[in-house]
CSV table of C-alpha atoms in Angstrom, one decimal:
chain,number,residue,atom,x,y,z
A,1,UNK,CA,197.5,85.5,169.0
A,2,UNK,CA,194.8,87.8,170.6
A,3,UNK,CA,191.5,85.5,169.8
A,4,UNK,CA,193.1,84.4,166.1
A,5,UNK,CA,190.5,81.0,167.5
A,6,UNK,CA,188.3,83.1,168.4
A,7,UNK,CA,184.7,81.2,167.9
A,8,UNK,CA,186.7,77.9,167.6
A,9,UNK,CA,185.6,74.8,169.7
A,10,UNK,CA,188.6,72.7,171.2
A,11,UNK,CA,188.6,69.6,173.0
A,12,UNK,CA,192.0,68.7,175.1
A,13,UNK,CA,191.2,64.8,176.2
A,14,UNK,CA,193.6,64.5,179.3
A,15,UNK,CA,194.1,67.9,180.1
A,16,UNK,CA,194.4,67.6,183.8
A,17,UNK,CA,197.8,68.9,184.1
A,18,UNK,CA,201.2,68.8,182.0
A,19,UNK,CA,201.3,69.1,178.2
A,20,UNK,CA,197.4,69.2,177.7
A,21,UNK,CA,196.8,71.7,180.7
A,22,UNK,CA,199.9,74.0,178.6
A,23,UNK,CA,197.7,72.8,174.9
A,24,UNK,CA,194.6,73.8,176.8
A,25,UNK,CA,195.5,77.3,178.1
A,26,UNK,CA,197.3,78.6,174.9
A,27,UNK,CA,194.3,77.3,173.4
A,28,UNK,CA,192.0,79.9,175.5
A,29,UNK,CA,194.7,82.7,174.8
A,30,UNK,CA,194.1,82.3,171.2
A,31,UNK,CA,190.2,82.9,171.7
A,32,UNK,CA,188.9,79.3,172.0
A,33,UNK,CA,186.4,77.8,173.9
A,34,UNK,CA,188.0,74.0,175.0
A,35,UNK,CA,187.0,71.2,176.6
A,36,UNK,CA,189.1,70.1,179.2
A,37,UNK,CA,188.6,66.3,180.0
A,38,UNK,CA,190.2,63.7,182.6
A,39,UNK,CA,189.5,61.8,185.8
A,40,UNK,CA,190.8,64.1,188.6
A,41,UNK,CA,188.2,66.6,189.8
A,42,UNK,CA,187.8,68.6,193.1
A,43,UNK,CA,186.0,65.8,194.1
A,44,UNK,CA,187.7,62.4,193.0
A,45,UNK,CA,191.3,61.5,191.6
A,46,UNK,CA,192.5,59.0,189.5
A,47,UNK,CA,194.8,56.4,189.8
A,48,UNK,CA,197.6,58.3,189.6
A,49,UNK,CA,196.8,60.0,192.4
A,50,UNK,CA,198.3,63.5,191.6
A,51,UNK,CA,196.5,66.8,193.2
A,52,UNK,CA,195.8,68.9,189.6
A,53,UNK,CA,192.3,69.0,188.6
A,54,UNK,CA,190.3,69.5,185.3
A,55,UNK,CA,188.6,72.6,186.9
A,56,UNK,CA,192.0,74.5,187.7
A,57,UNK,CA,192.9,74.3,184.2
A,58,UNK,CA,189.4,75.1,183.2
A,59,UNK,CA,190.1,78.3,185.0
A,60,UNK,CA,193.0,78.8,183.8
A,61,UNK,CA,191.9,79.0,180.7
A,62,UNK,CA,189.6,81.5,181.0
A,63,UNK,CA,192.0,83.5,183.0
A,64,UNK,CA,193.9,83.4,179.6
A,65,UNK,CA,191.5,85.0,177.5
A,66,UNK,CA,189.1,81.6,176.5
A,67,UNK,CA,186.3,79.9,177.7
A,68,UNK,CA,187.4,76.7,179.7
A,69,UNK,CA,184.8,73.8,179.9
A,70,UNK,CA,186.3,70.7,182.3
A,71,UNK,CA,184.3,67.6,181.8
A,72,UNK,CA,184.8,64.8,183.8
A,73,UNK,CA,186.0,61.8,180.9
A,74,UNK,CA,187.6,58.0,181.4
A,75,UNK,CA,188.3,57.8,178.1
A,76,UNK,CA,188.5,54.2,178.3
A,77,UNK,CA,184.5,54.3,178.6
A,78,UNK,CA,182.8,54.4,175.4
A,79,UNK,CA,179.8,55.8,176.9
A,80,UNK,CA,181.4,58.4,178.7
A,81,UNK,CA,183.1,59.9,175.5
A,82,UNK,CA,180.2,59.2,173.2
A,83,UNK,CA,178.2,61.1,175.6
A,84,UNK,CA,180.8,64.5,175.7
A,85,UNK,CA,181.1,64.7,172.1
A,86,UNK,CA,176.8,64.8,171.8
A,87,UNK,CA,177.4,67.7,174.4
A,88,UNK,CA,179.8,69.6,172.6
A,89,UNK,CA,177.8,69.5,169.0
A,90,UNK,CA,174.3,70.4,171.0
A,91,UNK,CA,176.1,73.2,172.9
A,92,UNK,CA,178.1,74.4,170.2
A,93,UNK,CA,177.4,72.3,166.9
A,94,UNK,CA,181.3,72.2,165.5
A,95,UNK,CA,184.8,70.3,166.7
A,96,UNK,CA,188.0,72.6,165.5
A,97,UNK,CA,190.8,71.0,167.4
A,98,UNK,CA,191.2,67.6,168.8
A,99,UNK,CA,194.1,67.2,170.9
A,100,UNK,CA,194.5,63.2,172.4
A,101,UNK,CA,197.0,63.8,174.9
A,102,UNK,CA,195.2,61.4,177.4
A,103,UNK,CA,198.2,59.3,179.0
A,104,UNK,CA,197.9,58.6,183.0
A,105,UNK,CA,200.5,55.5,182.5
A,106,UNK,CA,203.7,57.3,184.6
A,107,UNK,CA,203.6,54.9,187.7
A,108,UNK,CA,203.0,51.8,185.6
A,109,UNK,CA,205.7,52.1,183.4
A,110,UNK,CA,209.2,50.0,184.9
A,111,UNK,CA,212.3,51.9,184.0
A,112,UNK,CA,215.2,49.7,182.4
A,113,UNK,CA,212.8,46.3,183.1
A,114,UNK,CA,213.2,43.9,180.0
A,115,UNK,CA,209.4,42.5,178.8
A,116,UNK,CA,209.8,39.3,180.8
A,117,UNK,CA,210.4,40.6,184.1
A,118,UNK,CA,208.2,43.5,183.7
A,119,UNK,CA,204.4,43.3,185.9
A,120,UNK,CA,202.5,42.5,182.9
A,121,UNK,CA,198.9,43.7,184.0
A,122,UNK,CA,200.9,47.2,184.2
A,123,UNK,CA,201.9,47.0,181.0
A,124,UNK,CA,199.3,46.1,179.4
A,125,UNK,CA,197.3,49.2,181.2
A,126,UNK,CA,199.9,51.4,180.1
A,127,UNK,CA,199.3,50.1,176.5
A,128,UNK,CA,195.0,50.9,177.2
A,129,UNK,CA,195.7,54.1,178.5
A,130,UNK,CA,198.3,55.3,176.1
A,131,UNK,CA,196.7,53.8,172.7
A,132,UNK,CA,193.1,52.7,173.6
A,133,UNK,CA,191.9,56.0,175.0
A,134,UNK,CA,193.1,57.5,172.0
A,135,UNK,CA,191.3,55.5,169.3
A,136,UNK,CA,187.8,55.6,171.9
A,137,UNK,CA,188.3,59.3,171.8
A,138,UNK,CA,188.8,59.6,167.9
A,139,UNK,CA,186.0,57.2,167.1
A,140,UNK,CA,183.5,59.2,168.5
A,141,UNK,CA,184.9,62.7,167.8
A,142,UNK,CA,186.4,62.9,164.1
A,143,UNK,CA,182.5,62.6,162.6
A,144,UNK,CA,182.1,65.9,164.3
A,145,UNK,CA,185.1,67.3,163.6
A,146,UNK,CA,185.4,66.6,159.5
A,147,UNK,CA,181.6,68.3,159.0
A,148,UNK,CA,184.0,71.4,158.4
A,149,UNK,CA,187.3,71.6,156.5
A,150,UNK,CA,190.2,72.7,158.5
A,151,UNK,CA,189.9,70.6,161.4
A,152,UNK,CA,193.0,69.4,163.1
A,153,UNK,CA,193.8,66.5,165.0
A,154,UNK,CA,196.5,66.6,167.0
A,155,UNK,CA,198.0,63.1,169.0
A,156,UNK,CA,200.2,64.2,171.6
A,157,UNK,CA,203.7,61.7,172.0
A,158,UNK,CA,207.0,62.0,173.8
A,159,UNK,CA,209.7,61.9,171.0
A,160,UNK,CA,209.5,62.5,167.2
A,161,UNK,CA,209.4,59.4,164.8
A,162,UNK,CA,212.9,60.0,163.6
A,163,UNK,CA,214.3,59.8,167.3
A,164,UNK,CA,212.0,56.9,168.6
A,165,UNK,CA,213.0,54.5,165.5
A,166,UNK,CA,216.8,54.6,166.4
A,167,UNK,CA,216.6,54.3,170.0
A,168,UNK,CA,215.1,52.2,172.6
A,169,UNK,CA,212.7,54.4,175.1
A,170,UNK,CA,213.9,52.8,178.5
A,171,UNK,CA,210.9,50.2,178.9
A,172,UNK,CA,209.3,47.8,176.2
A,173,UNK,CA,205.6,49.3,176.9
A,174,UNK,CA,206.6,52.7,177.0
A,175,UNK,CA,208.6,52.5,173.5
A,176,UNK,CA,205.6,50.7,172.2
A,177,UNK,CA,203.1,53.3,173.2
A,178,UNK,CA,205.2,56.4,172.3
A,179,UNK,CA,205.5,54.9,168.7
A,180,UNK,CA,202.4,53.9,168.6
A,181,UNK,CA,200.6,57.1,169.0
A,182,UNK,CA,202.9,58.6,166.0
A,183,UNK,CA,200.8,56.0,163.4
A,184,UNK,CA,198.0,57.0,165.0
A,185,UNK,CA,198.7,60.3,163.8
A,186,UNK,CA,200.0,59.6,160.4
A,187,UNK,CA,196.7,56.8,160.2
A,188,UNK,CA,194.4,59.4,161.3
A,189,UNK,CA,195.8,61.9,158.6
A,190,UNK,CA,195.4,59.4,155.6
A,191,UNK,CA,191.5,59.0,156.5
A,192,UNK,CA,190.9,62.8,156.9
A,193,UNK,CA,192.6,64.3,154.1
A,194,UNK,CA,189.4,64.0,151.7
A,195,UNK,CA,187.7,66.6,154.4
A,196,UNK,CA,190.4,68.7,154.3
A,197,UNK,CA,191.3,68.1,158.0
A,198,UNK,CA,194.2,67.7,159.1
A,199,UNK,CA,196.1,65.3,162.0
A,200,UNK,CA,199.6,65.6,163.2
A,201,UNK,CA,201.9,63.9,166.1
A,202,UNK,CA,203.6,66.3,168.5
A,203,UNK,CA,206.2,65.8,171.4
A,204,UNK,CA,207.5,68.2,173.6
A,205,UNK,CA,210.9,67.8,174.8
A,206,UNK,CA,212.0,67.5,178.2
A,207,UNK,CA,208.8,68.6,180.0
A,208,UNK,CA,209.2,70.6,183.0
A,209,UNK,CA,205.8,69.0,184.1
A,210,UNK,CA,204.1,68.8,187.7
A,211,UNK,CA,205.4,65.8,188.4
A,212,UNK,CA,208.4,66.6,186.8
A,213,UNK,CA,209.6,69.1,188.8
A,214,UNK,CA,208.1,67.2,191.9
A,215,UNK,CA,210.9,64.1,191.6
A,216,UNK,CA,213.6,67.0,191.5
A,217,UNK,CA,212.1,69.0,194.5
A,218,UNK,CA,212.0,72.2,192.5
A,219,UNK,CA,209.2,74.7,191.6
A,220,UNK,CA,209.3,76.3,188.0
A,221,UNK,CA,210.4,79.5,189.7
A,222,UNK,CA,213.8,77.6,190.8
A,223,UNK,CA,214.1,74.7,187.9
A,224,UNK,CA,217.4,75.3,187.9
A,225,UNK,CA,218.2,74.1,191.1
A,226,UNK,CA,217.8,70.2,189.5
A,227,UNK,CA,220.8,71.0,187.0
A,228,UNK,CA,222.6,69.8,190.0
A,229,UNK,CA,221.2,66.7,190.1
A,230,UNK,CA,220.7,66.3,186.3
A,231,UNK,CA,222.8,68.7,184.4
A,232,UNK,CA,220.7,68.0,181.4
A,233,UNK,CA,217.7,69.3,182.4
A,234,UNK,CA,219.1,72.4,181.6
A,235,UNK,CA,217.3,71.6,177.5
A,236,UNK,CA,214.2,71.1,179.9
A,237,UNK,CA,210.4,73.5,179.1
A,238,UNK,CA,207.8,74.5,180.2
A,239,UNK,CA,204.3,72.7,179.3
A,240,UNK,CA,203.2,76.2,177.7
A,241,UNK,CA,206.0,75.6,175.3
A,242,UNK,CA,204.5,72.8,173.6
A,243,UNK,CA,200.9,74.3,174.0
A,244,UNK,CA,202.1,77.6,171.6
A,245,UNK,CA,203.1,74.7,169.4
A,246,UNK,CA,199.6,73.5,168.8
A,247,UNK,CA,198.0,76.5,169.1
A,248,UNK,CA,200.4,77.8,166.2
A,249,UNK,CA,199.3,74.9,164.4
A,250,UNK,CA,195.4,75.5,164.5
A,251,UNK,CA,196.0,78.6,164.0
A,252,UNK,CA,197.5,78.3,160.3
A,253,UNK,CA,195.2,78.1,157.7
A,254,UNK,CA,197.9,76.0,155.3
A,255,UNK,CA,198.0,73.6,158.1
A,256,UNK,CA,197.6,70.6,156.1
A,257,UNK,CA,201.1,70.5,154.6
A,258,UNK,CA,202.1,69.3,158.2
A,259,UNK,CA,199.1,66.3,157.9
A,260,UNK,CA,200.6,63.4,159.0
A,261,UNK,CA,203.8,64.3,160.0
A,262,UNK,CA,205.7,63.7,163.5
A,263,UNK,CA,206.8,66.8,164.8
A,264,UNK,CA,208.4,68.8,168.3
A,265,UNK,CA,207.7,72.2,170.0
A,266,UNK,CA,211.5,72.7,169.5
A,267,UNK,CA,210.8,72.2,165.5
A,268,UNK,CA,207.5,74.4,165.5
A,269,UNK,CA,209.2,77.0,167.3
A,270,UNK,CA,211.9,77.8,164.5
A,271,UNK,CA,208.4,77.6,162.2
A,272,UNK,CA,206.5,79.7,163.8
A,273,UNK,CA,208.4,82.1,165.7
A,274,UNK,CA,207.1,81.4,169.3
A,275,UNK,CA,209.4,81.0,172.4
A,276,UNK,CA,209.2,79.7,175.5
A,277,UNK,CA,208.1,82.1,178.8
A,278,UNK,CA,211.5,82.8,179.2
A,279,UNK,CA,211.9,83.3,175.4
A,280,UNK,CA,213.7,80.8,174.7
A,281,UNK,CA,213.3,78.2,172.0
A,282,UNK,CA,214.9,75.0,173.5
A,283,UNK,CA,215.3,72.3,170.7
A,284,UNK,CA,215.6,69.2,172.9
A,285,UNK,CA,215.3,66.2,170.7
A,286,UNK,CA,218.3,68.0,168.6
A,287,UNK,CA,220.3,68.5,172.2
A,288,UNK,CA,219.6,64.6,172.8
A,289,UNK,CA,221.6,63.3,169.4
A,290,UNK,CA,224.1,65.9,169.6
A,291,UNK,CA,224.7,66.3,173.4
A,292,UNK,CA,223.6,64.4,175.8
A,293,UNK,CA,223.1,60.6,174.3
A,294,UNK,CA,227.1,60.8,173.2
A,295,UNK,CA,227.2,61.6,176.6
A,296,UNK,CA,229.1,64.9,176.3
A,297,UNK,CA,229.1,67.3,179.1
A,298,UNK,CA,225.4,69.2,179.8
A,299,UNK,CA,225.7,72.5,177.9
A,300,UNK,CA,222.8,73.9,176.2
A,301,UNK,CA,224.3,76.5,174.5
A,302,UNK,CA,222.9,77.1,170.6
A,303,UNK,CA,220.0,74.6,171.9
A,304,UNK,CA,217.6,76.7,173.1
């Protein structure tokens, strides 16, 4: 992929650490310049309250072979995101990639709470900072972005639209946002078609995230340790995973017969031919029908 994007201008809204900081830094190995955007800065976090910053995975980009840009963003503030896409078209005059994985909703989200006993200023948030920030984001970058064919939008999810319309996603708000941002997607791909852009929904599978591997007391180096606890973490990947994923995507010049589609890293994987930094290619949301949610014994033999 040595700078295949090489001249291409990406924007990764919420890249601040899990999928988008992976999106973001396979990005800059392909050659682009990206934006990374979200509230957590040396300086000031966000309500979440987590320690990654938009600058580390600014550098961390570069250190892959790009050019990382982190720009502060709520993306709930119109201002604030009309104001970064004016920077990014009088610094550079062109949007390639729009990735919208801006999310920031894990501690509002009550596990296994039905709707009426669930805090409801929390879930509406969630529903803002899931779908809102999305649509802000959009608004104000797509004019930018369809002044040249090829364009790609890409709205970031957790599970694809055939698994999230036959099973309920553990909390009323959460279920609704997940879906939600998979018709944003297919929306998104209707309008743009006419500028030969395209927009697609992605979702990695079991994400061995920051936070992720924080609740089971692990590091990536020793992920295997939380089989013990979970024995199906064992389909679990890296955020890098997902990030090949979209980088194979705006790589491929016939990426419009994916527009509109809901897809998975596991899926673009067998497509593409990319692994995971182990070199694996786990298929998780295949593992989850055929394994774990008939609740047979953690094996993830054949799966990844």
């Amino acid at each position: 992929m040595d700078n295949t994007l090489k001249g291409k201008v990406a924007l990764v809204a919420g890249g601040t650490r899990g999928a988008g900081r992976g999106i973001a830094v396979e990005l800059g190995a392909a050659g682009a310049t990206v934006y990374v955007t979200g509230r957590t800065t040396r300086d000031s976090r966000s309500e979440s309250g987590r320690p990654e910053t938009i600058e580390e995975t600014a550098a961390l980009v570069n250190e892959a072979g790009g050019q990382g840009i982190a720009v502060q963003v709520d993306h709930l503030e119109r201002e604030q995101v009309r104001a970064l896409v004016e920077r990014i078209e009088r610094d550079h005059g062109r949007l390639d990639v729009l990735v919208n994985d801006i999310w920031g909703g894990e501690l509002l989200a009550q596990w296994d709470t039905p709707l009426w006993e669930h805090d409801l200023d929390g879930g509406l948030r969630l529903l803002r900072l899931a779908i809102d920030t999305h649509i802000i984001t959009s608004h104000y970058a797509l004019p930018l972005l369809i002044k040249r064919p090829g364009g790609l939008v890409v709205e970031m999810t957790d599970g694809t639209k055939e698994y999230n319309d036959r099973n309920y996603r553990v909390s009323f708000f959460y279920d609704h946002a997940k879906s939600a941002v998979i018709r944003l997607g297919f929306a998104q791909a209707h309008e743009l078609r006419q500028y030969g852009c395209a927009a697609v929904t992605v979702s990695p599978g079991w994400l061995r995230s920051e936070l992720m591997l924080d609740l089971f007391g692990v590091k990536e180096e020793n992920w295997r340790d939380a089989t013990t606890r979970e024995p199906h973490f064992v389909i679990s990947e890296t955020p890098r995973y997902v990030g090949r994923a979209v980088a194979a995507l705006a790589m491929d010049p016939d990426v419009l017969r994916w527009s509109g589609q809901s897809l998975s890293s596991g899926q673009l994987a067998r497509e593409y031919g990319f692994t995971d930094l182990d070199g694996s290619q786990p298929d998780c949301w295949r593992y989850l029908v055929e394994v774990q949610d008939p609740g047979k014994p953690a094996d993830a033999t054949g799966y990844r």
